[in-house]
């Protein structure tokens, strides 16, 4: 395993993420640090990075360097984006950073930056056709892709910070300034020919700190139960309600909004104005949020260089494999339970009548059903439930995450309380409880059939005869332990499927 540091020096903020690179192309973020440096502020007049901003950046990068050394980081990958890319004193700035901090910074071209953002998104989201909107402090990236191939991309030379400065006017009300930003952005978007001919089913994917803040605000308004920005879906009308609330407030009042970063309060209205203009221009009714972007694109490049040529084909499978390794689960047992639960799902389809899509829920629960043992063996199913709810899972919806967590919780005779279920009423519906109960029983039987973790049960053939289901096992050795353990689920099986259970 190798530990690396990734520094993303943007126009508004500097971020450090420390990442463990595992064998076989997997990675996990283990630490993060962010500082608002406003490196690109006040550049508009002459194009030079200002001494005060440079000094603040050097101070921040020295701090990042110390944390990397203390954490055992073997190498640092540092990149800079719009502000440094446009700076007339770029060379002297980079030399000063190298001399004072011992960090060599690569200045990304607009195309390199856009492609890294795309790789961060495409390797973490199962959305076949999308348009990515990434709002930075000094630039706005738009990437259009279909069938996991980039079709068009453009980097606009303005972001939340530069537009805030450009339209700052003490004689205008906050909402009047926001309106001017909207009109300016709309004019710029109208000049991008390919934006006029997007397919109607294209999904809008929002990336960056402004979208993360939007999620936090909307989470507070809705009292949304998950603290997971990745794959969060928001109606455009709900966004417009938040925007209308924000844009009329002065700075002091904006800083008091729950969920809003005080350091970003002054530039957020401009970011929201960009979103307003963009959603209106392309005519979308929903926004899907991505918690992954440029830095994750670098992580994938470092952990799995093949992603520079071809994206991950199975986003969910890759994510689950990462977590299985990170949590130290018994990989052979996980693989076997996945196989057996998949067989049971298919052979019992005439009874449960679930669509194939629900197999994804069972796949997550089967892969991570034992991860709670990293906390404690006793009641580990409840710990597994919590860990699934709070893990970084890619390529999966929030509803699927919650259902998988509850399914994993049911694999040890656990019952879901009405209180626990009610917490997720905004994500689930009443019919989903049946899904959890039936998938939970399937998972319990599959895990029992590998009770000794030796893979002794190699196959299952289910016969549905009258009021009974007869499971005939194919074995390699003595499977008495496995069959006895699986039969302990007979009562739950009958309650869920209304059939008696026999296992041979």
Short mmCIF file of C-alpha atoms in Angstrom, two decimals:
data_model
loop_
_atom_site.label_atom_id
_atom_site.label_comp_id
_atom_site.label_asym_id
_atom_site.label_seq_id
_atom_site.Cartn_x
_atom_site.Cartn_y
_atom_site.Cartn_z
CA UNK A 1 0.00 0.00 0.00
CA UNK A 2 1.18 3.51 -0.85
CA UNK A 3 0.02 6.77 0.72
CA UNK A 4 -0.08 9.86 -1.47
CA UNK A 5 -1.14 13.47 -1.03
CA UNK A 6 -3.16 15.34 -3.66
CA UNK A 7 -3.24 19.14 -3.56
CA UNK A 8 -5.84 21.01 -5.59
CA UNK A 9 -5.01 24.72 -5.71
CA UNK A 10 -8.08 26.51 -7.00
CA UNK A 11 -9.00 30.16 -7.44
CA UNK A 12 -11.00 30.21 -4.21
CA UNK A 13 -9.63 27.44 -2.00
CA UNK A 14 -6.77 25.00 -1.57
CA UNK A 15 -7.48 21.38 -0.67
CA UNK A 16 -5.30 18.51 0.41
CA UNK A 17 -6.53 14.93 0.39
CA UNK A 18 -4.43 12.06 1.68
CA UNK A 19 -5.15 8.78 -0.07
CA UNK A 20 -4.21 5.16 0.53
CA UNK A 21 -3.55 3.31 -2.74
CA UNK A 22 -4.25 -0.41 -2.40
CA UNK A 23 -3.14 -3.24 -4.65
CA UNK A 24 -5.32 -4.13 -7.63
CA UNK A 25 -6.26 -0.53 -8.41
CA UNK A 26 -8.29 0.55 -5.35
CA UNK A 27 -7.97 3.62 -3.12
CA UNK A 28 -9.47 5.27 -0.04
CA UNK A 29 -9.32 8.86 1.23
CA UNK A 30 -8.02 8.87 4.81
CA UNK A 31 -7.59 12.59 5.54
CA UNK A 32 -8.53 15.96 4.12
CA UNK A 33 -7.72 19.61 4.80
CA UNK A 34 -9.17 22.73 3.19
CA UNK A 35 -8.23 26.38 3.40
CA UNK A 36 -9.87 29.36 1.70
CA UNK A 37 -6.99 31.29 0.12
CA UNK A 38 -8.84 33.34 -2.56
CA UNK A 39 -5.76 33.13 -4.79
CA UNK A 40 -7.64 34.47 -7.80
CA UNK A 41 -9.16 37.46 -6.03
CA UNK A 42 -8.47 40.96 -7.47
CA UNK A 43 -6.83 39.52 -10.60
CA UNK A 44 -9.30 41.05 -13.05
CA UNK A 45 -7.60 44.46 -13.36
CA UNK A 46 -4.07 43.44 -14.31
CA UNK A 47 -3.94 39.62 -14.41
CA UNK A 48 -1.40 39.28 -11.58
CA UNK A 49 -1.67 37.11 -8.48
CA UNK A 50 -1.53 39.52 -5.53
CA UNK A 51 1.28 39.30 -2.91
CA UNK A 52 -1.16 38.93 -0.01
CA UNK A 53 -2.85 35.99 -1.73
CA UNK A 54 0.46 34.42 -2.66
CA UNK A 55 1.69 34.68 0.94
CA UNK A 56 -1.52 33.09 2.25
CA UNK A 57 -1.14 30.27 -0.29
CA UNK A 58 2.48 29.64 0.72
CA UNK A 59 1.45 29.51 4.38
CA UNK A 60 -1.30 27.01 3.53
CA UNK A 61 0.93 24.81 1.38
CA UNK A 62 3.56 24.66 4.14
CA UNK A 63 0.84 23.44 6.47
CA UNK A 64 -0.22 20.84 3.91
CA UNK A 65 3.39 19.71 3.58
CA UNK A 66 3.73 19.25 7.34
CA UNK A 67 0.57 17.15 7.50
CA UNK A 68 1.79 14.98 4.62
CA UNK A 69 5.12 14.37 6.36
CA UNK A 70 3.41 13.54 9.66
CA UNK A 71 1.05 11.13 7.86
CA UNK A 72 3.77 9.20 6.07
CA UNK A 73 2.89 10.39 2.57
CA UNK A 74 5.42 9.09 0.04
CA UNK A 75 4.71 11.62 -2.72
CA UNK A 76 2.63 14.71 -3.35
CA UNK A 77 0.73 15.45 -6.55
CA UNK A 78 -0.13 19.15 -6.72
CA UNK A 79 -2.19 20.82 -9.43
CA UNK A 80 -3.36 24.38 -10.01
CA UNK A 81 -6.34 25.51 -12.05
CA UNK A 82 -7.87 28.71 -13.47
CA UNK A 83 -6.23 31.46 -11.39
CA UNK A 84 -2.67 30.22 -11.86
CA UNK A 85 -3.38 29.20 -15.45
CA UNK A 86 -4.28 32.81 -16.32
CA UNK A 87 -1.78 34.59 -14.10
CA UNK A 88 0.84 36.74 -15.82
CA UNK A 89 3.22 36.05 -12.94
CA UNK A 90 2.63 32.30 -13.09
CA UNK A 91 6.32 31.38 -13.46
CA UNK A 92 7.52 33.43 -10.52
CA UNK A 93 4.64 32.12 -8.39
CA UNK A 94 5.49 28.49 -9.14
CA UNK A 95 9.18 29.10 -8.44
CA UNK A 96 8.33 30.75 -5.12
CA UNK A 97 6.16 27.78 -4.12
CA UNK A 98 8.93 25.35 -5.06
CA UNK A 99 11.54 27.32 -3.10
CA UNK A 100 9.44 27.90 0.04
CA UNK A 101 7.35 24.74 0.22
CA UNK A 102 9.31 22.14 -1.73
CA UNK A 103 6.19 21.39 -3.77
CA UNK A 104 6.16 21.26 -7.55
CA UNK A 105 2.81 22.33 -8.95
CA UNK A 106 1.48 21.28 -12.34
CA UNK A 107 -0.72 23.90 -13.97
CA UNK A 108 -3.58 22.09 -15.66
CA UNK A 109 -4.77 23.19 -19.06
CA UNK A 110 -8.50 23.83 -19.38
CA UNK A 111 -8.88 20.53 -21.25
CA UNK A 112 -6.89 18.53 -18.68
CA UNK A 113 -9.00 19.97 -15.88
CA UNK A 114 -12.29 19.22 -17.64
CA UNK A 115 -11.23 15.62 -18.36
CA UNK A 116 -10.17 15.03 -14.75
CA UNK A 117 -13.57 16.27 -13.56
CA UNK A 118 -15.21 13.94 -16.08
CA UNK A 119 -13.15 10.95 -14.88
CA UNK A 120 -14.09 11.70 -11.30
CA UNK A 121 -17.77 11.65 -12.27
CA UNK A 122 -17.87 8.82 -14.82
CA UNK A 123 -16.04 6.37 -12.53
CA UNK A 124 -18.38 7.03 -9.59
CA UNK A 125 -21.82 7.45 -11.17
CA UNK A 126 -23.95 5.04 -13.16
CA UNK A 127 -25.46 7.69 -15.44
CA UNK A 128 -25.05 6.75 -19.12
CA UNK A 129 -25.75 10.22 -20.54
CA UNK A 130 -25.05 13.44 -18.72
CA UNK A 131 -23.88 17.01 -18.81
CA UNK A 132 -21.49 17.99 -16.02
CA UNK A 133 -21.53 21.53 -14.63
CA UNK A 134 -18.53 22.26 -12.40
CA UNK A 135 -18.43 25.75 -10.87
CA UNK A 136 -15.06 26.86 -9.57
CA UNK A 137 -13.91 30.17 -8.20
CA UNK A 138 -12.37 31.36 -11.47
CA UNK A 139 -13.78 29.06 -14.17
CA UNK A 140 -16.87 27.05 -15.03
CA UNK A 141 -16.52 23.69 -16.77
CA UNK A 142 -19.22 22.05 -18.88
CA UNK A 143 -18.70 18.47 -20.11
CA UNK A 144 -21.25 16.59 -22.20
CA UNK A 145 -20.90 12.82 -22.50
CA UNK A 146 -22.88 9.84 -23.77
CA UNK A 147 -22.17 6.12 -23.45
CA UNK A 148 -19.16 6.93 -21.28
CA UNK A 149 -17.49 8.99 -24.01
CA UNK A 150 -16.92 12.76 -23.95
CA UNK A 151 -18.72 14.43 -26.84
CA UNK A 152 -18.11 18.11 -26.07
CA UNK A 153 -16.58 20.23 -23.35
CA UNK A 154 -15.93 23.90 -22.74
CA UNK A 155 -14.31 25.95 -19.97
CA UNK A 156 -15.84 29.38 -19.45
CA UNK A 157 -13.45 32.05 -18.08
CA UNK A 158 -15.57 32.95 -15.07
CA UNK A 159 -16.58 31.36 -11.79
CA UNK A 160 -18.35 32.20 -8.56
CA UNK A 161 -15.55 34.42 -7.25
CA UNK A 162 -14.75 36.29 -10.47
CA UNK A 163 -18.43 37.01 -11.19
CA UNK A 164 -18.93 38.25 -7.64
CA UNK A 165 -16.09 40.72 -8.15
CA UNK A 166 -17.17 41.65 -11.66
CA UNK A 167 -20.67 42.66 -10.65
CA UNK A 168 -19.93 44.07 -7.20
CA UNK A 169 -21.79 47.37 -6.91
CA UNK A 170 -22.74 48.98 -3.60
CA UNK A 171 -25.57 50.87 -5.30
CA UNK A 172 -27.35 47.68 -6.34
CA UNK A 173 -29.48 45.46 -4.16
CA UNK A 174 -28.23 41.87 -3.78
CA UNK A 175 -31.02 40.52 -6.01
CA UNK A 176 -30.18 43.11 -8.68
CA UNK A 177 -26.54 41.98 -8.70
CA UNK A 178 -27.70 38.37 -9.00
CA UNK A 179 -29.90 39.29 -11.95
CA UNK A 180 -26.97 40.89 -13.75
CA UNK A 181 -24.91 37.72 -13.24
CA UNK A 182 -27.78 35.61 -14.62
CA UNK A 183 -28.04 37.77 -17.73
CA UNK A 184 -24.28 37.72 -18.31
CA UNK A 185 -24.06 33.93 -17.96
CA UNK A 186 -27.10 33.42 -20.20
CA UNK A 187 -25.40 35.50 -22.90
CA UNK A 188 -22.23 33.40 -22.67
CA UNK A 189 -24.17 30.13 -22.80
CA UNK A 190 -26.08 31.23 -25.90
CA UNK A 191 -22.79 31.28 -27.82
CA UNK A 192 -22.13 27.55 -27.23
CA UNK A 193 -23.69 25.90 -30.29
CA UNK A 194 -23.74 22.31 -29.08
CA UNK A 195 -25.70 23.25 -25.95
CA UNK A 196 -28.69 23.97 -28.16
CA UNK A 197 -29.05 20.35 -29.32
CA UNK A 198 -28.84 18.19 -26.17
CA UNK A 199 -30.93 15.04 -26.00
CA UNK A 200 -33.98 15.57 -23.75
CA UNK A 201 -33.05 12.69 -21.43
CA UNK A 202 -29.61 14.11 -20.60
CA UNK A 203 -29.02 14.32 -16.83
CA UNK A 204 -27.50 17.44 -15.27
CA UNK A 205 -24.68 16.57 -12.84
CA UNK A 206 -23.47 19.31 -10.48
CA UNK A 207 -19.88 19.27 -9.20
CA UNK A 208 -17.98 21.51 -6.79
CA UNK A 209 -18.23 23.34 -3.48
CA UNK A 210 -21.26 25.43 -4.47
CA UNK A 211 -23.29 22.29 -5.15
CA UNK A 212 -22.10 20.77 -1.86
CA UNK A 213 -23.35 23.88 -0.04
CA UNK A 214 -26.63 23.72 -1.93
CA UNK A 215 -27.03 20.13 -0.76
CA UNK A 216 -26.36 21.10 2.86
CA UNK A 217 -28.92 23.90 2.75
CA UNK A 218 -31.55 21.70 1.12
CA UNK A 219 -30.78 18.88 3.55
CA UNK A 220 -31.56 21.23 6.45
CA UNK A 221 -34.77 22.47 4.80
CA UNK A 222 -36.00 18.94 4.03
CA UNK A 223 -34.55 17.35 7.17
CA UNK A 224 -33.08 14.81 4.80
CA UNK A 225 -31.80 11.76 6.74
CA UNK A 226 -28.62 10.97 4.77
CA UNK A 227 -25.49 13.09 4.92
CA UNK A 228 -24.41 11.91 1.47
CA UNK A 229 -24.08 14.46 -1.30
CA UNK A 230 -23.05 11.96 -3.98
CA UNK A 231 -26.05 10.98 -6.13
CA UNK A 232 -28.41 13.31 -4.27
CA UNK A 233 -31.21 14.42 -6.61
CA UNK A 234 -32.89 17.82 -6.28
CA UNK A 235 -35.81 19.23 -8.22
CA UNK A 236 -34.93 22.41 -10.11
CA UNK A 237 -37.97 24.08 -8.54
CA UNK A 238 -36.56 23.35 -5.08
CA UNK A 239 -33.24 24.86 -6.15
CA UNK A 240 -35.01 28.00 -7.37
CA UNK A 241 -36.72 28.34 -3.99
CA UNK A 242 -33.35 28.21 -2.23
CA UNK A 243 -31.86 30.67 -4.72
CA UNK A 244 -34.75 33.11 -4.29
CA UNK A 245 -34.20 32.98 -0.53
CA UNK A 246 -30.43 33.48 -0.75
CA UNK A 247 -30.14 36.18 -3.40
CA UNK A 248 -32.07 38.88 -1.50
CA UNK A 249 -30.01 38.61 1.71
CA UNK A 250 -27.08 40.78 2.70
CA UNK A 251 -23.79 39.09 3.60
CA UNK A 252 -24.34 38.99 7.37
CA UNK A 253 -27.69 37.25 6.94
CA UNK A 254 -26.28 34.78 4.42
CA UNK A 255 -23.57 33.76 6.88
CA UNK A 256 -26.26 32.75 9.38
CA UNK A 257 -27.96 30.25 7.05
CA UNK A 258 -27.66 26.71 8.36
CA UNK A 259 -25.67 24.51 6.01
CA UNK A 260 -23.96 27.43 4.29
CA UNK A 261 -20.20 27.79 4.68
CA UNK A 262 -19.49 31.28 6.02
CA UNK A 263 -16.32 31.38 3.92
CA UNK A 264 -18.37 30.86 0.76
CA UNK A 265 -21.35 33.06 1.67
CA UNK A 266 -20.24 36.07 -0.36
CA UNK A 267 -19.72 34.15 -3.62
CA UNK A 268 -22.58 31.65 -3.39
CA UNK A 269 -25.24 33.90 -4.98
CA UNK A 270 -23.08 34.19 -8.11
CA UNK A 271 -22.65 30.40 -8.20
CA UNK A 272 -26.40 29.94 -7.84
CA UNK A 273 -26.96 32.49 -10.60
CA UNK A 274 -24.81 30.32 -12.89
CA UNK A 275 -26.93 27.28 -11.98
CA UNK A 276 -30.15 29.26 -12.56
CA UNK A 277 -29.02 30.38 -16.02
CA UNK A 278 -27.74 26.92 -16.95
CA UNK A 279 -30.82 24.96 -15.84
CA UNK A 280 -33.03 27.45 -17.65
CA UNK A 281 -30.90 27.31 -20.78
CA UNK A 282 -30.89 23.51 -21.17
CA UNK A 283 -34.34 22.97 -19.65
CA UNK A 284 -33.82 20.32 -16.97
CA UNK A 285 -36.19 19.55 -14.11
CA UNK A 286 -33.70 17.83 -11.80
CA UNK A 287 -30.09 18.20 -10.67
CA UNK A 288 -28.00 15.19 -9.65
CA UNK A 289 -25.13 16.04 -7.32
CA UNK A 290 -21.68 14.47 -7.56
CA UNK A 291 -19.37 14.38 -4.57
CA UNK A 292 -16.54 13.36 -6.89
CA UNK A 293 -14.70 15.60 -9.33
CA UNK A 294 -11.19 16.69 -10.21
CA UNK A 295 -9.43 15.24 -7.16
CA UNK A 296 -11.16 11.89 -7.58
CA UNK A 297 -10.15 11.96 -11.25
CA UNK A 298 -6.52 12.19 -10.10
CA UNK A 299 -7.10 9.39 -7.57
CA UNK A 300 -8.42 7.06 -10.26
CA UNK A 301 -5.48 7.96 -12.52
CA UNK A 302 -3.02 7.10 -9.75
CA UNK A 303 -4.71 3.96 -8.40
CA UNK A 304 -5.89 2.56 -11.72
CA UNK A 305 -4.04 4.12 -14.68
CA UNK A 306 -6.27 2.22 -17.13
CA UNK A 307 -9.04 4.71 -16.32
CA UNK A 308 -7.13 7.34 -18.29
CA UNK A 309 -8.08 5.36 -21.40
CA UNK A 310 -11.29 3.61 -20.39
CA UNK A 311 -13.68 4.23 -17.45
CA UNK A 312 -14.51 1.64 -14.81
CA UNK A 313 -17.09 -0.68 -16.41
CA UNK A 314 -18.80 -1.78 -13.16
CA UNK A 315 -18.91 1.28 -10.93
CA UNK A 316 -20.84 -0.37 -8.09
CA UNK A 317 -18.72 -3.53 -8.17
CA UNK A 318 -15.52 -1.48 -8.03
CA UNK A 319 -16.86 0.52 -5.10
CA UNK A 320 -17.90 -2.61 -3.19
CA UNK A 321 -14.53 -4.27 -3.78
CA UNK A 322 -12.84 -1.16 -2.38
CA UNK A 323 -14.92 -1.26 0.80
CA UNK A 324 -14.49 -5.01 1.26
CA UNK A 325 -10.72 -4.52 1.20
CA UNK A 326 -10.79 -1.39 3.35
CA UNK A 327 -12.99 -2.98 6.02
CA UNK A 328 -10.93 -6.17 6.01
CA UNK A 329 -13.86 -8.47 5.19
CA UNK A 330 -13.17 -12.13 4.40
CA UNK A 331 -13.04 -11.84 0.61
CA UNK A 332 -13.66 -15.51 -0.23
CA UNK A 333 -16.71 -15.56 2.06
CA UNK A 334 -18.03 -12.34 0.52
CA UNK A 335 -17.59 -13.73 -2.97
CA UNK A 336 -19.39 -16.95 -2.05
CA UNK A 337 -22.30 -15.21 -0.34
CA UNK A 338 -22.66 -12.93 -3.36
CA UNK A 339 -22.83 -15.98 -5.63
CA UNK A 340 -25.32 -17.91 -3.49
CA UNK A 341 -27.59 -14.93 -2.85
CA UNK A 342 -27.65 -14.19 -6.58
CA UNK A 343 -28.70 -17.78 -7.32
CA UNK A 344 -31.48 -17.63 -4.72
CA UNK A 345 -32.72 -14.28 -6.03
CA UNK A 346 -33.07 -15.67 -9.56
CA UNK A 347 -34.56 -19.04 -8.57
CA UNK A 348 -37.12 -17.48 -6.21
CA UNK A 349 -38.18 -14.76 -8.65
CA UNK A 350 -41.53 -16.45 -9.26
CA UNK A 351 -42.25 -15.85 -5.56
CA UNK A 352 -40.77 -12.41 -4.88
CA UNK A 353 -41.54 -10.96 -8.37
CA UNK A 354 -38.88 -8.25 -7.94
CA UNK A 355 -37.32 -6.61 -10.99
CA UNK A 356 -33.71 -7.41 -11.78
CA UNK A 357 -32.72 -3.93 -10.55
CA UNK A 358 -33.34 -5.08 -6.96
CA UNK A 359 -30.45 -7.49 -7.34
CA UNK A 360 -28.21 -4.41 -6.88
CA UNK A 361 -29.64 -3.92 -3.39
CA UNK A 362 -28.94 -7.54 -2.51
CA UNK A 363 -25.44 -7.25 -4.00
CA UNK A 364 -24.55 -4.34 -1.69
CA UNK A 365 -25.99 -6.06 1.37
CA UNK A 366 -24.28 -9.37 0.56
CA UNK A 367 -20.88 -7.74 -0.02
CA UNK A 368 -20.96 -5.69 3.21
CA UNK A 369 -23.17 -7.77 5.53
CA UNK A 370 -20.24 -8.55 7.85
CA UNK A 371 -18.41 -5.21 7.72
CA UNK A 372 -19.87 -4.30 11.12
CA UNK A 373 -17.58 -6.88 12.72
CA UNK A 374 -14.81 -4.25 12.39
CA UNK A 375 -16.62 -2.61 15.32
CA UNK A 376 -17.84 -5.63 17.30
CA UNK A 377 -19.05 -9.17 16.53
CA UNK A 378 -22.11 -9.01 18.77
CA UNK A 379 -24.99 -7.30 16.97
CA UNK A 380 -22.64 -6.69 14.06
CA UNK A 381 -25.61 -6.61 11.70
CA UNK A 382 -26.62 -3.27 13.22
CA UNK A 383 -23.09 -1.94 12.84
CA UNK A 384 -23.08 -3.14 9.23
CA UNK A 385 -26.31 -1.23 8.65
CA UNK A 386 -24.75 1.98 9.99
CA UNK A 387 -21.56 1.51 8.00
CA UNK A 388 -23.42 0.94 4.74
CA UNK A 389 -25.49 4.07 5.35
CA UNK A 390 -22.33 6.10 5.89
CA UNK A 391 -19.86 4.51 3.47
CA UNK A 392 -18.66 5.97 0.18
CA UNK A 393 -20.72 3.91 -2.24
CA UNK A 394 -20.54 4.75 -5.93
CA UNK A 395 -22.89 3.93 -8.79
CA UNK A 396 -25.93 3.54 -6.55
CA UNK A 397 -28.93 5.68 -5.54
CA UNK A 398 -29.69 6.84 -2.01
CA UNK A 399 -32.79 4.61 -1.95
CA UNK A 400 -30.69 1.57 -2.85
CA UNK A 401 -28.17 2.43 -0.12
CA UNK A 402 -30.87 2.61 2.56
CA UNK A 403 -32.58 -0.60 1.39
CA UNK A 404 -29.24 -2.42 1.28
CA UNK A 405 -28.38 -1.23 4.80
CA UNK A 406 -31.67 -2.53 6.19
CA UNK A 407 -31.32 -5.78 4.22
CA UNK A 408 -27.88 -6.35 5.77
CA UNK A 409 -29.41 -5.60 9.16
CA UNK A 410 -31.92 -8.43 8.62
CA UNK A 411 -29.36 -11.17 7.99
CA UNK A 412 -29.20 -12.06 11.72
CA UNK A 413 -32.86 -12.27 12.75
CA UNK A 414 -32.98 -8.50 13.15
CA UNK A 415 -36.31 -6.72 12.91
CA UNK A 416 -36.67 -3.18 11.59
CA UNK A 417 -38.46 -0.91 14.04
CA UNK A 418 -41.15 1.51 12.89
CA UNK A 419 -39.04 4.37 14.27
CA UNK A 420 -35.97 3.42 12.21
CA UNK A 421 -38.07 3.01 9.08
CA UNK A 422 -39.85 6.36 9.59
CA UNK A 423 -36.51 8.21 9.64
CA UNK A 424 -36.16 7.52 5.91
CA UNK A 425 -39.75 8.28 4.85
CA UNK A 426 -38.48 10.84 2.30
CA UNK A 427 -36.44 8.13 0.57
CA UNK A 428 -38.53 4.97 0.98
CA UNK A 429 -42.17 3.99 0.54
CA UNK A 430 -44.34 1.46 2.33
CA UNK A 431 -43.83 -1.24 -0.32
CA UNK A 432 -40.06 -1.10 0.23
CA UNK A 433 -40.40 -2.88 3.59
CA UNK A 434 -41.43 -6.04 1.73
CA UNK A 435 -38.28 -5.78 -0.38
CA UNK A 436 -36.10 -5.57 2.74
CA UNK A 437 -37.82 -8.50 4.44
CA UNK A 438 -37.58 -10.84 1.44
CA UNK A 439 -34.04 -9.87 0.46
CA UNK A 440 -33.02 -10.12 4.12
CA UNK A 441 -34.21 -13.73 4.27
CA UNK A 442 -32.43 -14.57 1.02
CA UNK A 443 -29.22 -13.05 2.38
CA UNK A 444 -29.56 -14.88 5.68
CA UNK A 445 -29.91 -18.26 3.93
CA UNK A 446 -27.02 -17.50 1.55
CA UNK A 447 -24.73 -16.56 4.42
CA UNK A 448 -25.74 -19.63 6.40
CA UNK A 449 -24.89 -21.85 3.44
CA UNK A 450 -21.30 -20.62 3.83
CA UNK A 451 -21.36 -20.75 7.64
CA UNK A 452 -17.93 -22.36 7.87
CA UNK A 453 -16.55 -19.97 5.21
CA UNK A 454 -15.15 -22.98 3.36
CA UNK A 455 -17.29 -22.82 0.23
CA UNK A 456 -18.64 -26.31 0.86
CA UNK A 457 -22.02 -25.51 -0.76
CA UNK A 458 -21.25 -24.92 -4.41
CA UNK A 459 -24.76 -24.71 -5.88
CA UNK A 460 -28.49 -24.52 -5.13
CA UNK A 461 -31.48 -25.79 -7.11
CA UNK A 462 -34.87 -24.61 -5.86
CA UNK A 463 -38.10 -26.52 -6.54
CA UNK A 464 -41.37 -24.76 -5.69
CA UNK A 465 -43.93 -27.46 -5.01
CA UNK A 466 -47.32 -26.58 -3.54
CA UNK A 467 -46.84 -24.91 -0.19
CA UNK A 468 -43.10 -25.69 0.02
CA UNK A 469 -39.79 -24.60 -1.42
CA UNK A 470 -37.22 -27.41 -1.58
CA UNK A 471 -33.63 -26.22 -1.88
CA UNK A 472 -31.32 -28.96 -3.13
CA UNK A 473 -27.70 -28.14 -2.41
CA UNK A 474 -24.66 -29.26 -4.36
CA UNK A 475 -21.77 -29.76 -1.96
CA UNK A 476 -18.11 -30.59 -1.80
CA UNK A 477 -17.83 -32.19 1.62
CA UNK A 478 -19.93 -32.23 4.79
CA UNK A 479 -22.49 -29.40 4.73
CA UNK A 480 -24.45 -30.38 7.84
CA UNK A 481 -23.45 -27.16 9.66
CA UNK A 482 -24.48 -25.00 6.72
CA UNK A 483 -27.85 -26.68 6.16
CA UNK A 484 -28.75 -26.63 9.87
CA UNK A 485 -27.91 -22.95 10.09
CA UNK A 486 -29.88 -22.12 6.94
CA UNK A 487 -32.95 -23.99 8.22
CA UNK A 488 -33.03 -21.69 11.25
CA UNK A 489 -34.43 -19.10 8.82
CA UNK A 490 -37.45 -21.29 8.00
CA UNK A 491 -39.89 -19.25 10.12
CA UNK A 492 -38.82 -15.94 8.56
CA UNK A 493 -38.91 -17.55 5.11
CA UNK A 494 -42.51 -18.68 5.59
CA UNK A 495 -43.52 -15.28 6.93
CA UNK A 496 -42.03 -13.52 3.89
CA UNK A 497 -42.74 -16.00 1.08
CA UNK A 498 -45.72 -17.94 2.54
CA UNK A 499 -43.98 -21.23 1.84
CA UNK A 500 -42.42 -23.91 4.00
CA UNK A 501 -38.68 -24.26 3.59
CA UNK A 502 -36.83 -27.54 3.14
CA UNK A 503 -33.11 -27.78 2.46
CA UNK A 504 -31.48 -30.99 1.29
#
